[in-house]
Coordinates of C-alpha atoms in Angstrom, one line a residue:
X1 CA 6.5 -15.7 1.1
X2 CA 4.1 -17.5 -1.0
X3 CA 0.1 -17.2 0.5
X4 CA -2.8 -18.9 0.0
X5 CA -4.5 -18.4 -3.3
X6 CA -3.3 -17.6 -6.5
X7 CA -1.5 -14.1 -7.4
X8 CA -2.9 -11.3 -8.9
X9 CA -0.2 -9.2 -11.5
X10 CA 0.0 -5.3 -10.0
X11 CA 1.3 -3.0 -12.5
X12 CA 2.2 0.8 -12.6
X13 CA 0.0 2.4 -15.3
X14 CA 1.6 5.9 -15.8
X15 CA 4.5 7.6 -14.5
X16 CA 6.0 10.7 -15.4
X17 CA 9.0 12.6 -14.0
X18 CA 8.9 16.9 -13.7
X19 CA 12.6 17.9 -13.2
X20 CA 12.2 21.9 -12.3
X21 CA 8.8 22.4 -10.7
X22 CA 6.8 25.8 -10.8
X23 CA 7.3 27.9 -7.7
X24 CA 3.4 27.8 -7.1
X25 CA 3.3 23.8 -8.1
X26 CA 5.5 23.6 -5.0
X27 CA 2.8 25.5 -3.0
X28 CA -0.2 23.8 -4.2
X29 CA 1.4 20.8 -2.9
X30 CA 3.1 21.4 0.0
X31 CA 6.8 20.0 -1.3
X32 CA 9.3 20.7 1.2
X33 CA 11.5 23.4 1.2
X34 CA 14.6 22.1 -1.2
X35 CA 12.9 20.1 -3.1
X36 CA 12.5 21.1 -6.7
X37 CA 11.8 17.8 -8.7
X38 CA 8.8 15.4 -8.2
X39 CA 7.7 12.1 -9.7
X40 CA 3.8 11.1 -10.5
X41 CA 2.5 7.7 -10.9
X42 CA -0.5 6.0 -11.3
X43 CA -1.2 1.8 -10.5
X44 CA -4.3 -0.4 -10.5
X45 CA -3.6 -1.4 -7.0
X46 CA -3.3 0.7 -4.2
X47 CA -2.2 -1.4 -1.5
X48 CA 1.5 -2.2 -3.1
X49 CA 2.1 1.5 -3.9
X50 CA 1.6 2.6 -0.4
X51 CA 3.6 0.2 0.8
X52 CA 6.2 0.7 -1.9
X53 CA 6.1 4.3 -1.4
X54 CA 7.5 3.5 2.5
X55 CA 10.1 1.5 0.9
X56 CA 11.5 4.0 -1.3
X57 CA 11.5 6.2 1.6
X58 CA 14.3 4.0 3.2
X59 CA 16.3 4.2 0.3
X60 CA 16.5 7.3 -1.6
X61 CA 16.1 10.5 -0.7
X62 CA 12.3 11.6 -1.5
X63 CA 9.1 12.2 0.3
X64 CA 6.1 11.0 -0.6
X65 CA 4.0 14.8 -1.0
X66 CA 0.6 13.0 -1.7
X67 CA -1.0 9.5 -2.2
X68 CA -4.6 8.5 -2.3
X69 CA -7.1 5.9 -3.2
X70 CA -9.4 6.5 -5.8
X71 CA -13.3 6.6 -5.6
X72 CA -14.3 3.2 -6.2
X73 CA -10.9 2.0 -7.2
X74 CA -9.5 0.8 -10.7
X75 CA -12.5 -0.2 -11.9
X76 CA -13.7 3.5 -11.9
X77 CA -11.1 5.6 -13.4
X78 CA -11.7 8.4 -15.4
X79 CA -8.7 6.8 -17.9
X80 CA -7.3 3.2 -18.1
X81 CA -3.9 4.6 -16.9
X82 CA -5.9 6.1 -13.8
X83 CA -5.7 3.2 -11.6
X84 CA -6.6 2.8 -8.1
X85 CA -3.7 5.3 -6.8
X86 CA -2.6 8.6 -7.7
X87 CA 0.9 9.4 -5.7
X88 CA 3.6 12.2 -6.2
X89 CA 6.8 11.9 -4.6
X90 CA 9.6 14.9 -4.4
X91 CA 13.1 15.6 -4.1
X92 CA 15.7 17.5 -4.2
X93 CA 17.5 16.4 -7.7
X94 CA 15.8 14.8 -10.4
X95 CA 18.3 11.6 -9.9
X96 CA 16.5 11.8 -6.2
X97 CA 13.4 11.0 -7.8
X98 CA 14.3 8.6 -10.6
X99 CA 15.8 6.6 -7.8
X100 CA 12.8 6.7 -5.5
X101 CA 10.4 5.8 -8.7
X102 CA 13.1 3.0 -9.4
X103 CA 12.5 1.7 -5.9
X104 CA 8.4 1.8 -6.1
X105 CA 9.1 -0.1 -9.2
X106 CA 11.1 -3.2 -8.1
X107 CA 8.9 -3.4 -4.8
X108 CA 5.7 -3.9 -7.3
X109 CA 7.6 -6.1 -8.9
X110 CA 9.0 -8.3 -6.3
X111 CA 5.8 -8.1 -3.3
X112 CA 3.7 -9.6 -5.6
X113 CA 1.3 -9.9 -2.4
X114 CA -2.2 -9.8 -4.0
X115 CA -4.4 -13.2 -3.9
X116 CA -7.8 -14.3 -5.1
X117 CA -9.2 -17.2 -3.4
X118 CA -11.7 -17.9 -6.3
X119 CA -11.7 -19.0 -9.7
X120 CA -14.1 -15.9 -10.7
X121 CA -11.1 -13.6 -9.2
X122 CA -13.5 -12.1 -7.1
X123 CA -12.5 -12.8 -3.6
X124 CA -9.0 -11.0 -3.4
X125 CA -7.0 -10.0 -0.6
X126 CA -3.5 -8.0 -0.1
X127 CA -0.7 -8.7 3.1
X128 CA 2.3 -7.2 3.4
X129 CA 4.8 -7.7 6.3
X130 CA 7.3 -4.5 6.9
X131 CA 10.1 -5.7 9.2
X132 CA 11.2 -1.6 9.5
X133 CA 9.0 1.1 9.0
X134 CA 10.0 3.9 6.6
X135 CA 10.3 7.6 6.8
X136 CA 6.6 8.0 5.4
X137 CA 5.2 5.4 7.4
X138 CA 7.0 6.8 10.8
X139 CA 5.2 9.9 10.1
X140 CA 2.1 8.9 8.6
X141 CA 1.2 6.3 11.4
X142 CA 3.2 8.0 14.4
X143 CA 5.6 5.2 14.9
X144 CA 8.7 5.1 16.5
X145 CA 11.6 3.9 13.9
X146 CA 12.3 0.2 14.2
X147 CA 8.7 -0.3 14.2
X148 CA 7.4 -3.6 12.4
X149 CA 3.9 -3.5 10.3
X150 CA 1.4 -5.7 9.0
X151 CA -0.8 -4.5 6.2
X152 CA -3.8 -6.4 5.9
X153 CA -6.5 -5.8 3.5
X154 CA -9.5 -7.0 1.9
X155 CA -13.3 -7.4 0.9
X156 CA -15.9 -5.5 3.2
X157 CA -17.2 -8.8 5.6
X158 CA -14.1 -10.9 4.6
X159 CA -11.6 -8.1 6.1
X160 CA -13.7 -7.4 9.1
X161 CA -13.6 -11.2 10.5
X162 CA -10.4 -11.7 9.8
X163 CA -9.2 -8.7 11.2
X164 CA -10.7 -9.8 14.8
X165 CA -8.5 -12.8 14.6
X166 CA -5.3 -10.8 13.7
X167 CA -5.6 -9.1 16.5
X168 CA -6.4 -11.7 19.0
X169 CA -3.1 -13.6 17.3
X170 CA -0.1 -11.4 18.3
X171 CA 0.4 -8.2 20.7
X172 CA -0.2 -5.8 18.3
X173 CA -1.8 -2.2 17.8
X174 CA -4.1 -0.6 15.5
X175 CA -2.2 2.2 13.7
X176 CA -4.6 3.0 10.5
X177 CA -8.0 1.4 9.9
X178 CA -10.2 1.9 6.8
X179 CA -13.5 0.8 7.5
X180 CA -15.9 -0.7 4.9
X181 CA -17.4 0.8 3.1
X182 CA -14.1 2.8 1.8
X183 CA -12.9 4.6 -1.4
X184 CA -11.6 1.3 -2.6
X185 CA -14.7 -0.6 -1.6
X186 CA -12.7 -2.7 1.0
X187 CA -11.9 -3.3 4.7
X188 CA -8.4 -3.3 6.4
X189 CA -5.7 -2.2 8.9
X190 CA -2.0 -1.7 9.3
X191 CA -0.9 -3.1 12.6
X192 CA 2.3 -2.2 14.5
X193 CA 4.2 -4.3 16.8
X194 CA 7.4 -6.4 17.3
X195 CA 8.1 -8.5 13.8
X196 CA 7.1 -11.4 15.1
X197 CA 3.6 -9.9 16.1
X198 CA 3.3 -9.0 12.9
X199 CA 4.1 -12.1 11.2
X200 CA 1.6 -14.1 13.7
X201 CA -1.2 -11.4 12.9
X202 CA -0.6 -11.3 9.3
X203 CA -0.8 -15.3 9.2
X204 CA -4.3 -15.3 11.2
X205 CA -5.6 -12.5 8.7
X206 CA -4.8 -15.1 5.7
X207 CA -6.4 -18.3 7.5
X208 CA -9.5 -16.6 8.2
X209 CA -9.6 -14.9 4.9
X210 CA -9.3 -18.2 3.6
X211 CA -11.7 -19.6 5.7
X212 CA -14.6 -16.9 4.6
X213 CA -14.1 -17.6 1.1
X214 CA -14.5 -21.5 1.7
X215 CA -17.6 -20.8 4.6
X216 CA -19.1 -17.6 3.3
X217 CA -22.7 -18.6 5.1
X218 CA -21.5 -20.3 8.2
X219 CA -22.2 -18.9 11.4

């Protein structure tokens, strides 16, 4: 689906697979029993990776062990490969982890839902409609199987204004909320509900984001 604005590229910056993890390493990251291999990655946009990780748990035998946004986001990384997020997945076999990593890559390539609403690329937002939550989001957000989700993120003031509009647009509930200022200097939420309700909320969020970009000082 196409949303207002110019699409901004999203990329995985680094990735590695550890075929046979050390026992202390497995304990340190609380890897599930029986998971012998791990995959690590960084990317320049955290939002798409969280959604990609969830998608990978639907299609491969992996578990998300760790995923976190870097303080300040991509611009404040120690390395050009550090990006805005670090994630670690695990699986019973190397083939399982490779499969998971491939599904994450595919999701990043096919879900370019990061948009900018101005020529300077200084007012960006990310939205994603997830028809059915995978194992990662089911566990993280405590939602039942089959729940639909709307992932909504944007600049601090604009996202707060747009989130109110999103909640008024459909019978959804907030299952995760990050208030500005956040690690990535943005605001947003994940809403849960039926697919149609989440779609309505997402569309209202985008409409409100666009209004804010065009009318920053209007009361």
